[in-house]
Amino acid sequence: MRTTNTRFNSKNQLQPADIRRYNWYIWRIVLGLFAFVVMMITLTIFDVFGQLPSFRDLENPKSNQATEIISSDKQVLGTYYIQNRSNVTYRELSPNVINALVATEDKRFYDHSGIDFGRSFTIFAHLLIGQKQGGSTITQQLALNLFSERSANPFKRIIQKLQEWVTAVKLERHYTKEEILTMYLNTVDFGAYNTYGIKSAARTYFNTTPDKLTPDQAALLIGMVNGPGIYSPIRHPDNALKRRNLVLNRMAEQNYLSEGQVEEYKRKPLGLDFHQNNHFDGLAPYFRSVLKKELQKIFKEQNINRPDGTPYDLDRDGLKIYTTIDATMQQYAEDAQRDYMKDLQAQFNDHWRGRNLYKSIHNFKFLLDQGMQKSDRYKQLKQQEKSDEEIEENFKTKTMLNLFTWHGNIDTMMRPIDSIIYCKMLLRNALMSMDPTTGYVKAWVGGTNFEHFKYDQVKNGTRQVGSTAKPFTYAVAIDNGYSPCMKINNVPDTIRGYGAPWCPRSSPSETLPGFITLRQALAHSQNWVTAHVMGEVKPEPVVDLIKKMGITTNVPPYPSICLGTFDASVFEMTAAYSAFANHGLWTEPTYILRIEDKNGNVLYTHTPRVVQAMNPQTAYVMTYMLKGVIEDGTGSRLTYKYGLRNPIGGKTGTTQNNSDGWFIGITPQLVTGLWTGCEDRDIAFQSTRLGEGANSALPIFALYMKKVYANAALGIKKNVDFDAPANGVSIILDCGAYNQQQQGTTEVDKKLGF
């Protein structure tokens, strides 16, 4: 038996020559594979399998990056984007994010030069048999994120993997580890809701910034990197929780967290503060909409292009737009509008409840037809070649609609034609607030809800200005030497020479009888005295002043302009009043400070125009006149109801049939204009008590200013009065002294026989 085994072993034992031959075969295979890999890498380097990114491409990776609109107090008001991606620097990243990423995705990140060969040796075999193998380092993943999309074909994926290797090595040579981590976190996709990059993810899921992410929050977000769909905390919270805890465990394995910390964080819920991204999220959506068109205009007119000569794309090029908007003041303005407009809309609804709209509102049927034809539903039905009868039937058939209310959007079954009536009966509102000395716009509320009503009423919309135009006429009179103490008999005064004779109406209940001063006439918005002053100073100088104060709409030289029969925007009227508060200087409203590209290079800076609209004395006297409106005039509820007794000037305005309600308030540091009305001028309060600017616009100003004054950090001081001109004031403002002078002059005149 032993002899047989010996023979068997001897017979089957490999001879040295056989071993050498087999070793040569193995080495030939190894060398062949090595040569093949070297050849493939060489071919990849020389772009045989497709062009690799150049050094310039590495310095300027092509990723859709959102343009950020930044407030004066360094808050991001919103973004323009195709992909909602905003970049951060390494200093803006919490160490928790870095630690979670390295522990989970590439624990030897700091030790390799782009490729971790220990993880990569088996990648080709796994790819060929269709299995996923986590062989990619963070640098390789960055290469894939920046320059290509993962192929589903295993053979193409091998080529792609080689390209990733070469690109990863290039990245490691040209960037530091910190820069690579930052670039990776700026480019990674965090799944649905248009969320790209860690900054967008932190804002979307936790309403915070990347530097403030806690270990559990960072673990949740990093856990989403390899499966943003399956690990979504919104759609699959259980999966997200398990994945977060796995990342926390890996952080402990790498000694970034202690075991005790990990157990503590595991016990915490997901703790989401979810904010879904869309283009009307954030503060000042109307402002951002107007701003975007203004930016496109600037780029075109100033010939501002990318280095390669192609036009900038606001949705992709990651620009930074630095604006004058103060995020805190903007929030106060939006809050004030929302808080009061709820109440005013309730007043409006009660006012119209039970009335037949078709009989009570002029042209109501026409307005509805017009609204229907402007609607998206009508346009879509027309594109489908529906007949007028079919369209009318569609608008009379109930369907599920989403409507705006001041208590939030609602889904309800309603006939589309009824939704048009509903929207027509909604009050709209606009506000702009600016620094009169710099022209910087601090707050901009262009409408009631941008999601549903996108038309901006601050700059794009113009409405009849009503009595807010009266100060222009009085300013011309003051410039001609009139005193606010001059008394005029408040009786009808017909003006001739400008077409048909013209004399305004005056409500008996609101007319002050007898002789009243110019200051009283402006304070109580008296039409007859205003018309008398217009008759004295003539329309042409008033038009000239209005144009100097920045009103660009058509203002015909007719006497009726003293009562505000022309149209203007909130933007223009607010800027015009800034000249009263700024020593007669009209400063162009400015809302863009500068534009930078994604690398911080300044592309554009704005310098506002300044015009001396009136002399400083006239401007100062007009502030005295406008303070009378608040102290004892149509704006007095600012004092007795809202308790604002500091130096404030202003003017209310109410147009014919109460179609438009205005209030413009001025302080030495802030001028704020407001308008309220319906979309169509035929729809309005039937009561002046409710529809006047003192009720429809002034309260929003009051709520806004109370919040502004309460925040000392804003620097808007309450007890600062308007500065007198450096050369003094020759016009007498003390009516007692003025009366004595007038009487004294009369006595002298009599004695001299004049």
mmCIF file of C-alpha atoms in Angstrom, residues 271-615:
data_model
loop_
_atom_site.group_PDB
_atom_site.id
_atom_site.type_symbol
_atom_site.label_atom_id
_atom_site.label_comp_id
_atom_site.label_asym_id
_atom_site.label_seq_id
_atom_site.Cartn_x
_atom_site.Cartn_y
_atom_site.Cartn_z
ATOM 1 C CA GLY A 271 -35.665 66.438 13.670
ATOM 2 C CA LEU A 272 -36.472 67.773 10.200
ATOM 3 C CA ASP A 273 -37.365 71.401 9.532
ATOM 4 C CA PHE A 274 -38.314 70.809 5.927
ATOM 5 C CA HIS A 275 -38.588 73.645 3.415
ATOM 6 C CA GLN A 276 -39.314 72.512 -0.119
ATOM 7 C CA ASN A 277 -37.435 74.556 -2.701
ATOM 8 C CA ASN A 278 -39.229 76.455 -5.406
ATOM 9 C CA HIS A 279 -38.693 79.744 -7.195
ATOM 10 C CA PHE A 280 -41.064 81.739 -4.981
ATOM 11 C CA ASP A 281 -39.642 80.515 -1.687
ATOM 12 C CA GLY A 282 -37.844 82.975 0.526
ATOM 13 C CA LEU A 283 -38.186 86.674 1.130
ATOM 14 C CA ALA A 284 -39.000 89.326 -1.486
ATOM 15 C CA PRO A 285 -40.168 87.089 -4.370
ATOM 16 C CA TYR A 286 -41.597 90.069 -6.298
ATOM 17 C CA PHE A 287 -38.344 91.944 -5.889
ATOM 18 C CA ARG A 288 -36.353 88.935 -7.081
ATOM 19 C CA SER A 289 -38.571 88.613 -10.146
ATOM 20 C CA VAL A 290 -38.063 92.270 -11.111
ATOM 21 C CA LEU A 291 -34.363 92.025 -10.255
ATOM 22 C CA LYS A 292 -33.814 89.114 -12.639
ATOM 23 C CA LYS A 293 -35.112 91.084 -15.617
ATOM 24 C CA GLU A 294 -33.058 94.092 -14.554
ATOM 25 C CA LEU A 295 -29.914 91.941 -14.353
ATOM 26 C CA GLN A 296 -30.494 90.533 -17.829
ATOM 27 C CA LYS A 297 -30.927 94.087 -19.109
ATOM 28 C CA ILE A 298 -27.691 95.224 -17.424
ATOM 29 C CA PHE A 299 -25.710 92.299 -18.865
ATOM 30 C CA LYS A 300 -26.960 93.104 -22.348
ATOM 31 C CA GLU A 301 -26.525 96.892 -22.198
ATOM 32 C CA GLN A 302 -23.133 96.782 -20.438
ATOM 33 C CA ASN A 303 -21.904 93.888 -22.612
ATOM 34 C CA ILE A 304 -21.014 91.803 -19.552
ATOM 35 C CA ASN A 305 -20.157 88.274 -20.696
ATOM 36 C CA ARG A 306 -18.273 85.188 -19.546
ATOM 37 C CA PRO A 307 -14.501 85.065 -20.217
ATOM 38 C CA ASP A 308 -15.213 83.015 -23.359
ATOM 39 C CA GLY A 309 -17.511 85.743 -24.672
ATOM 40 C CA THR A 310 -20.797 83.894 -24.183
ATOM 41 C CA PRO A 311 -23.620 85.507 -22.175
ATOM 42 C CA TYR A 312 -23.954 84.776 -18.469
ATOM 43 C CA ASP A 313 -26.783 82.453 -17.455
ATOM 44 C CA LEU A 314 -28.362 83.538 -14.165
ATOM 45 C CA ASP A 315 -29.773 80.050 -13.623
ATOM 46 C CA ARG A 316 -26.484 78.187 -14.079
ATOM 47 C CA ASP A 317 -23.442 80.396 -13.504
ATOM 48 C CA GLY A 318 -23.499 80.782 -9.720
ATOM 49 C CA LEU A 319 -23.325 84.573 -9.629
ATOM 50 C CA LYS A 320 -23.737 86.524 -6.417
ATOM 51 C CA ILE A 321 -26.037 89.545 -6.538
ATOM 52 C CA TYR A 322 -25.484 91.887 -3.608
ATOM 53 C CA THR A 323 -28.580 93.994 -2.990
ATOM 54 C CA THR A 324 -29.636 96.828 -0.709
ATOM 55 C CA ILE A 325 -32.628 94.918 0.647
ATOM 56 C CA ASP A 326 -32.451 94.461 4.419
ATOM 57 C CA ALA A 327 -33.757 90.969 5.190
ATOM 58 C CA THR A 328 -35.047 91.970 8.613
ATOM 59 C CA MET A 329 -36.913 95.012 7.311
ATOM 60 C CA GLN A 330 -38.217 92.972 4.401
ATOM 61 C CA GLN A 331 -39.626 90.435 6.849
ATOM 62 C CA TYR A 332 -41.237 93.232 8.879
ATOM 63 C CA ALA A 333 -42.811 94.655 5.712
ATOM 64 C CA GLU A 334 -44.189 91.286 4.616
ATOM 65 C CA ASP A 335 -45.478 90.596 8.139
ATOM 66 C CA ALA A 336 -47.175 94.001 8.331
ATOM 67 C CA GLN A 337 -48.859 93.470 4.983
ATOM 68 C CA ARG A 338 -50.059 89.986 5.887
ATOM 69 C CA ASP A 339 -51.322 91.005 9.335
ATOM 70 C CA TYR A 340 -53.356 93.990 8.166
ATOM 71 C CA MET A 341 -54.521 92.751 4.778
ATOM 72 C CA LYS A 342 -56.266 89.840 6.497
ATOM 73 C CA ASP A 343 -58.339 92.371 8.415
ATOM 74 C CA LEU A 344 -58.875 94.686 5.447
ATOM 75 C CA GLN A 345 -60.014 91.808 3.225
ATOM 76 C CA ALA A 346 -62.507 90.831 5.915
ATOM 77 C CA GLN A 347 -63.800 94.432 5.896
ATOM 78 C CA PHE A 348 -64.070 94.286 2.105
ATOM 79 C CA ASN A 349 -65.919 90.959 2.146
ATOM 80 C CA ASP A 350 -68.396 92.221 4.766
ATOM 81 C CA HIS A 351 -68.876 95.388 2.743
ATOM 82 C CA TRP A 352 -69.881 93.451 -0.386
ATOM 83 C CA ARG A 353 -71.720 90.574 1.283
ATOM 84 C CA GLY A 354 -75.252 90.190 -0.070
ATOM 85 C CA ARG A 355 -74.818 92.644 -2.937
ATOM 86 C CA ASN A 356 -75.391 91.767 -6.575
ATOM 87 C CA LEU A 357 -71.953 92.264 -8.093
ATOM 88 C CA TYR A 358 -73.265 92.371 -11.648
ATOM 89 C CA LYS A 359 -75.559 95.288 -10.775
ATOM 90 C CA SER A 360 -73.307 97.100 -8.316
ATOM 91 C CA ILE A 361 -70.000 97.024 -10.218
ATOM 92 C CA HIS A 362 -69.623 98.856 -13.492
ATOM 93 C CA ASN A 363 -68.647 96.567 -16.401
ATOM 94 C CA PHE A 364 -68.518 93.518 -14.105
ATOM 95 C CA LYS A 365 -69.458 91.050 -16.875
ATOM 96 C CA PHE A 366 -66.788 92.557 -19.124
ATOM 97 C CA LEU A 367 -64.203 92.294 -16.338
ATOM 98 C CA LEU A 368 -65.000 88.603 -15.840
ATOM 99 C CA ASP A 369 -64.774 87.869 -19.551
ATOM 100 C CA GLN A 370 -61.462 89.696 -19.658
ATOM 101 C CA GLY A 371 -60.182 87.735 -16.651
ATOM 102 C CA MET A 372 -61.283 84.462 -18.211
ATOM 103 C CA GLN A 373 -59.498 85.219 -21.507
ATOM 104 C CA LYS A 374 -56.265 86.073 -19.667
ATOM 105 C CA SER A 375 -56.295 82.841 -17.660
ATOM 106 C CA ASP A 376 -54.005 79.878 -18.366
ATOM 107 C CA ARG A 377 -57.039 77.589 -18.521
ATOM 108 C CA TYR A 378 -58.569 79.624 -21.353
ATOM 109 C CA LYS A 379 -55.285 79.667 -23.307
ATOM 110 C CA GLN A 380 -54.876 75.907 -22.933
ATOM 111 C CA LEU A 381 -58.437 75.269 -24.122
ATOM 112 C CA LYS A 382 -57.870 77.556 -27.105
ATOM 113 C CA GLN A 383 -54.727 75.596 -27.991
ATOM 114 C CA GLN A 384 -56.851 72.462 -27.910
ATOM 115 C CA GLU A 385 -59.105 74.189 -30.486
ATOM 116 C CA LYS A 386 -62.134 74.163 -28.230
ATOM 117 C CA SER A 387 -65.093 76.241 -29.365
ATOM 118 C CA ASP A 388 -66.309 79.265 -27.376
ATOM 119 C CA GLU A 389 -69.317 77.235 -26.220
ATOM 120 C CA GLU A 390 -67.091 74.383 -25.004
ATOM 121 C CA ILE A 391 -64.822 76.826 -23.186
ATOM 122 C CA GLU A 392 -67.774 78.521 -21.512
ATOM 123 C CA GLU A 393 -69.113 75.127 -20.421
ATOM 124 C CA ASN A 394 -65.676 74.198 -19.048
ATOM 125 C CA PHE A 395 -65.576 77.379 -16.960
ATOM 126 C CA LYS A 396 -69.015 76.576 -15.546
ATOM 127 C CA THR A 397 -68.124 72.993 -14.571
ATOM 128 C CA LYS A 398 -66.841 72.388 -11.051
ATOM 129 C CA THR A 399 -63.303 71.112 -10.691
ATOM 130 C CA MET A 400 -60.613 70.961 -8.005
ATOM 131 C CA LEU A 401 -58.832 74.310 -7.742
ATOM 132 C CA ASN A 402 -56.088 75.671 -5.526
ATOM 133 C CA LEU A 403 -56.884 79.149 -4.185
ATOM 134 C CA PHE A 404 -54.955 81.737 -2.222
ATOM 135 C CA THR A 405 -56.408 82.904 1.093
ATOM 136 C CA TRP A 406 -54.836 84.977 3.842
ATOM 137 C CA HIS A 407 -55.062 81.865 6.014
ATOM 138 C CA GLY A 408 -53.125 79.707 3.549
ATOM 139 C CA ASN A 409 -53.734 78.018 0.196
ATOM 140 C CA ILE A 410 -56.782 75.780 -0.019
ATOM 141 C CA ASP A 411 -57.922 73.047 -2.424
ATOM 142 C CA THR A 412 -61.608 73.255 -3.157
ATOM 143 C CA MET A 413 -64.253 72.197 -5.680
ATOM 144 C CA MET A 414 -65.303 75.311 -7.570
ATOM 145 C CA ARG A 415 -66.379 76.472 -10.991
ATOM 146 C CA PRO A 416 -63.425 78.195 -12.704
ATOM 147 C CA ILE A 417 -65.624 81.216 -13.467
ATOM 148 C CA ASP A 418 -66.332 81.539 -9.739
ATOM 149 C CA SER A 419 -62.610 81.426 -9.000
ATOM 150 C CA ILE A 420 -62.174 84.417 -11.325
ATOM 151 C CA ILE A 421 -64.840 86.305 -9.374
ATOM 152 C CA TYR A 422 -63.066 85.320 -6.157
ATOM 153 C CA CYS A 423 -59.726 86.647 -7.426
ATOM 154 C CA LYS A 424 -61.278 89.838 -8.786
ATOM 155 C CA MET A 425 -62.653 90.569 -5.323
ATOM 156 C CA LEU A 426 -59.281 90.142 -3.620
ATOM 157 C CA LEU A 427 -57.522 93.318 -2.523
ATOM 158 C CA ARG A 428 -53.933 93.755 -3.645
ATOM 159 C CA ASN A 429 -51.206 95.692 -1.900
ATOM 160 C CA ALA A 430 -47.679 96.963 -2.553
ATOM 161 C CA LEU A 431 -44.978 98.566 -0.404
ATOM 162 C CA MET A 432 -41.522 99.990 -0.964
ATOM 163 C CA SER A 433 -39.241 101.401 1.707
ATOM 164 C CA MET A 434 -35.991 103.258 0.999
ATOM 165 C CA ASP A 435 -33.241 105.323 2.578
ATOM 166 C CA PRO A 436 -33.768 108.863 1.182
ATOM 167 C CA THR A 437 -30.095 109.836 1.491
ATOM 168 C CA THR A 438 -28.510 106.859 -0.307
ATOM 169 C CA GLY A 439 -31.455 105.755 -2.412
ATOM 170 C CA TYR A 440 -31.024 102.217 -1.065
ATOM 171 C CA VAL A 441 -34.241 100.207 -1.226
ATOM 172 C CA LYS A 442 -34.681 98.382 2.096
ATOM 173 C CA ALA A 443 -37.979 96.531 1.575
ATOM 174 C CA TRP A 444 -40.045 95.627 -1.487
ATOM 175 C CA VAL A 445 -43.437 93.917 -1.312
ATOM 176 C CA GLY A 446 -44.801 93.802 -4.847
ATOM 177 C CA GLY A 447 -48.086 92.043 -4.192
ATOM 178 C CA THR A 448 -50.053 89.804 -1.881
ATOM 179 C CA ASN A 449 -48.853 86.357 -2.989
ATOM 180 C CA PHE A 450 -46.293 85.700 -5.704
ATOM 181 C CA GLU A 451 -47.290 82.070 -6.186
ATOM 182 C CA HIS A 452 -50.777 83.081 -7.324
ATOM 183 C CA PHE A 453 -50.404 86.711 -8.460
ATOM 184 C CA LYS A 454 -47.048 87.305 -10.103
ATOM 185 C CA TYR A 455 -47.567 90.858 -11.343
ATOM 186 C CA ASP A 456 -45.304 93.262 -9.460
ATOM 187 C CA GLN A 457 -47.174 96.354 -8.284
ATOM 188 C CA VAL A 458 -44.133 98.254 -6.934
ATOM 189 C CA LYS A 459 -42.297 99.038 -10.170
ATOM 190 C CA ASN A 460 -44.229 97.462 -13.014
ATOM 191 C CA GLY A 461 -47.714 98.566 -11.982
ATOM 192 C CA THR A 462 -48.958 102.143 -12.167
ATOM 193 C CA ARG A 463 -52.134 103.511 -10.582
ATOM 194 C CA GLN A 464 -53.730 106.909 -10.195
ATOM 195 C CA VAL A 465 -51.924 108.665 -7.353
ATOM 196 C CA GLY A 466 -54.754 110.822 -5.986
ATOM 197 C CA SER A 467 -53.985 113.282 -3.208
ATOM 198 C CA THR A 468 -50.399 112.035 -2.803
ATOM 199 C CA ALA A 469 -49.717 114.406 -5.751
ATOM 200 C CA LYS A 470 -50.824 117.516 -3.814
ATOM 201 C CA PRO A 471 -47.425 118.148 -2.158
ATOM 202 C CA PHE A 472 -45.892 118.724 -5.601
ATOM 203 C CA THR A 473 -48.146 121.737 -6.182
ATOM 204 C CA TYR A 474 -47.536 123.101 -2.691
ATOM 205 C CA ALA A 475 -43.780 122.634 -3.141
ATOM 206 C CA VAL A 476 -43.841 124.910 -6.211
ATOM 207 C CA ALA A 477 -45.782 127.487 -4.188
ATOM 208 C CA ILE A 478 -43.288 127.298 -1.303
ATOM 209 C CA ASP A 479 -40.456 127.687 -3.812
ATOM 210 C CA ASN A 480 -42.166 130.896 -4.971
ATOM 211 C CA GLY A 481 -42.095 132.293 -1.441
ATOM 212 C CA TYR A 482 -45.498 131.212 -0.150
ATOM 213 C CA SER A 483 -45.630 130.483 3.570
ATOM 214 C CA PRO A 484 -47.407 127.450 5.041
ATOM 215 C CA CYS A 485 -49.188 130.024 7.213
ATOM 216 C CA MET A 486 -50.768 131.832 4.253
ATOM 217 C CA LYS A 487 -54.552 131.720 4.558
ATOM 218 C CA ILE A 488 -56.900 131.128 1.647
ATOM 219 C CA ASN A 489 -60.680 131.078 1.628
ATOM 220 C CA ASN A 490 -61.742 127.467 1.196
ATOM 221 C CA VAL A 491 -64.344 128.000 -1.516
ATOM 222 C CA PRO A 492 -64.674 126.703 -5.083
ATOM 223 C CA ASP A 493 -62.107 128.178 -7.429
ATOM 224 C CA THR A 494 -62.531 127.662 -11.160
ATOM 225 C CA ILE A 495 -59.416 127.614 -13.346
ATOM 226 C CA ARG A 496 -59.682 128.699 -16.966
ATOM 227 C CA GLY A 497 -57.338 128.696 -19.908
ATOM 228 C CA TYR A 498 -56.673 124.957 -20.085
ATOM 229 C CA GLY A 499 -59.539 123.708 -22.165
ATOM 230 C CA ALA A 500 -62.924 123.614 -20.430
ATOM 231 C CA PRO A 501 -63.158 125.554 -17.138
ATOM 232 C CA TRP A 502 -62.218 123.269 -14.266
ATOM 233 C CA CYS A 503 -63.252 123.253 -10.634
ATOM 234 C CA PRO A 504 -62.866 120.196 -8.371
ATOM 235 C CA ARG A 505 -65.504 118.796 -6.081
ATOM 236 C CA SER A 506 -65.178 118.734 -2.307
ATOM 237 C CA SER A 507 -67.154 116.541 0.047
ATOM 238 C CA PRO A 508 -69.252 118.764 2.366
ATOM 239 C CA SER A 509 -68.484 116.550 5.356
ATOM 240 C CA GLU A 510 -64.743 116.860 4.770
ATOM 241 C CA THR A 511 -64.548 120.534 3.804
ATOM 242 C CA LEU A 512 -63.044 122.957 6.341
ATOM 243 C CA PRO A 513 -65.057 126.206 6.170
ATOM 244 C CA GLY A 514 -63.591 129.710 5.955
ATOM 245 C CA PHE A 515 -59.983 130.828 5.654
ATOM 246 C CA ILE A 516 -57.445 128.092 6.316
ATOM 247 C CA THR A 517 -53.650 127.957 6.073
ATOM 248 C CA LEU A 518 -51.804 126.103 3.342
ATOM 249 C CA ARG A 519 -50.548 123.693 6.007
ATOM 250 C CA GLN A 520 -54.099 122.979 7.131
ATOM 251 C CA ALA A 521 -55.229 122.594 3.534
ATOM 252 C CA LEU A 522 -52.569 119.953 2.837
ATOM 253 C CA ALA A 523 -53.086 118.249 6.207
ATOM 254 C CA HIS A 524 -56.811 117.826 5.563
ATOM 255 C CA SER A 525 -56.394 117.315 1.796
ATOM 256 C CA GLN A 526 -58.643 120.199 0.788
ATOM 257 C CA ASN A 527 -59.343 120.193 -2.949
ATOM 258 C CA TRP A 528 -60.499 123.808 -3.348
ATOM 259 C CA VAL A 529 -57.441 125.418 -1.741
ATOM 260 C CA THR A 530 -55.164 123.078 -3.675
ATOM 261 C CA ALA A 531 -56.879 124.109 -6.915
ATOM 262 C CA HIS A 532 -56.472 127.774 -5.946
ATOM 263 C CA VAL A 533 -52.730 127.270 -5.409
ATOM 264 C CA MET A 534 -52.503 125.488 -8.763
ATOM 265 C CA GLY A 535 -54.206 128.470 -10.372
ATOM 266 C CA GLU A 536 -51.533 130.707 -8.884
ATOM 267 C CA VAL A 537 -48.415 128.686 -9.730
ATOM 268 C CA LYS A 538 -49.699 127.195 -13.048
ATOM 269 C CA PRO A 539 -49.418 123.547 -14.176
ATOM 270 C CA GLU A 540 -46.153 123.738 -16.162
ATOM 271 C CA PRO A 541 -43.810 124.348 -13.181
ATOM 272 C CA VAL A 542 -45.584 121.576 -11.279
ATOM 273 C CA VAL A 543 -45.000 119.148 -14.170
ATOM 274 C CA ASP A 544 -41.342 120.200 -14.296
ATOM 275 C CA LEU A 545 -40.944 119.449 -10.574
ATOM 276 C CA ILE A 546 -42.727 116.106 -10.892
ATOM 277 C CA LYS A 547 -40.343 115.062 -13.655
ATOM 278 C CA LYS A 548 -37.298 116.184 -11.649
ATOM 279 C CA MET A 549 -38.578 113.975 -8.823
ATOM 280 C CA GLY A 550 -38.400 110.883 -11.001
ATOM 281 C CA ILE A 551 -41.959 110.372 -12.271
ATOM 282 C CA THR A 552 -41.619 108.948 -15.797
ATOM 283 C CA THR A 553 -45.284 108.389 -16.661
ATOM 284 C CA ASN A 554 -47.284 110.869 -18.702
ATOM 285 C CA VAL A 555 -48.205 113.945 -16.639
ATOM 286 C CA PRO A 556 -50.116 116.415 -18.856
ATOM 287 C CA PRO A 557 -49.847 120.130 -17.925
ATOM 288 C CA TYR A 558 -53.453 120.494 -16.811
ATOM 289 C CA PRO A 559 -54.717 121.928 -13.518
ATOM 290 C CA SER A 560 -56.271 118.606 -12.468
ATOM 291 C CA ILE A 561 -52.833 117.070 -11.893
ATOM 292 C CA CYS A 562 -52.781 118.891 -8.538
ATOM 293 C CA LEU A 563 -55.331 116.301 -7.366
ATOM 294 C CA GLY A 564 -53.343 113.365 -8.758
ATOM 295 C CA THR A 565 -55.237 112.486 -11.918
ATOM 296 C CA PHE A 566 -52.091 110.966 -13.435
ATOM 297 C CA ASP A 567 -50.713 107.456 -12.918
ATOM 298 C CA ALA A 568 -47.401 106.511 -11.284
ATOM 299 C CA SER A 569 -45.845 103.516 -9.566
ATOM 300 C CA VAL A 570 -45.125 102.975 -5.884
ATOM 301 C CA PHE A 571 -41.454 102.877 -6.902
ATOM 302 C CA GLU A 572 -41.565 106.351 -8.434
ATOM 303 C CA MET A 573 -43.789 107.992 -5.820
ATOM 304 C CA THR A 574 -41.692 106.718 -2.925
ATOM 305 C CA ALA A 575 -38.533 108.005 -4.579
ATOM 306 C CA ALA A 576 -40.193 111.365 -5.279
ATOM 307 C CA TYR A 577 -41.056 111.857 -1.609
ATOM 308 C CA SER A 578 -37.453 111.017 -0.694
ATOM 309 C CA ALA A 579 -36.469 114.431 -2.082
ATOM 310 C CA PHE A 580 -38.516 116.109 0.668
ATOM 311 C CA ALA A 581 -36.582 114.193 3.324
ATOM 312 C CA ASN A 582 -33.185 114.647 1.627
ATOM 313 C CA HIS A 583 -32.761 118.433 1.380
ATOM 314 C CA GLY A 584 -34.345 118.556 -2.071
ATOM 315 C CA LEU A 585 -32.053 115.919 -3.571
ATOM 316 C CA TRP A 586 -33.791 113.198 -5.550
ATOM 317 C CA THR A 587 -31.680 110.051 -5.385
ATOM 318 C CA GLU A 588 -32.359 107.261 -7.833
ATOM 319 C CA PRO A 589 -33.776 104.216 -6.001
ATOM 320 C CA THR A 590 -30.975 101.660 -5.879
ATOM 321 C CA TYR A 591 -31.368 97.963 -5.189
ATOM 322 C CA ILE A 592 -28.254 96.455 -6.812
ATOM 323 C CA LEU A 593 -24.929 97.096 -5.104
ATOM 324 C CA ARG A 594 -22.689 94.822 -7.154
ATOM 325 C CA ILE A 595 -22.594 91.594 -9.139
ATOM 326 C CA GLU A 596 -19.843 89.015 -8.675
ATOM 327 C CA ASP A 597 -19.085 85.839 -10.572
ATOM 328 C CA LYS A 598 -18.754 82.531 -8.714
ATOM 329 C CA ASN A 599 -15.066 83.218 -8.096
ATOM 330 C CA GLY A 600 -15.697 86.587 -6.462
ATOM 331 C CA ASN A 601 -14.683 88.747 -9.428
ATOM 332 C CA VAL A 602 -16.732 91.959 -9.548
ATOM 333 C CA LEU A 603 -18.671 92.210 -12.815
ATOM 334 C CA TYR A 604 -20.746 95.327 -12.098
ATOM 335 C CA THR A 605 -21.273 98.015 -9.486
ATOM 336 C CA HIS A 606 -24.078 100.542 -9.443
ATOM 337 C CA THR A 607 -23.795 104.269 -8.797
ATOM 338 C CA PRO A 608 -27.180 106.002 -8.372
ATOM 339 C CA ARG A 609 -28.078 109.229 -10.156
ATOM 340 C CA VAL A 610 -28.696 112.297 -7.992
ATOM 341 C CA VAL A 611 -30.763 115.337 -9.048
ATOM 342 C CA GLN A 612 -31.333 118.606 -7.170
ATOM 343 C CA ALA A 613 -35.105 118.595 -7.575
ATOM 344 C CA MET A 614 -35.795 121.588 -5.324
ATOM 345 C CA ASN A 615 -33.857 123.893 -3.072
#
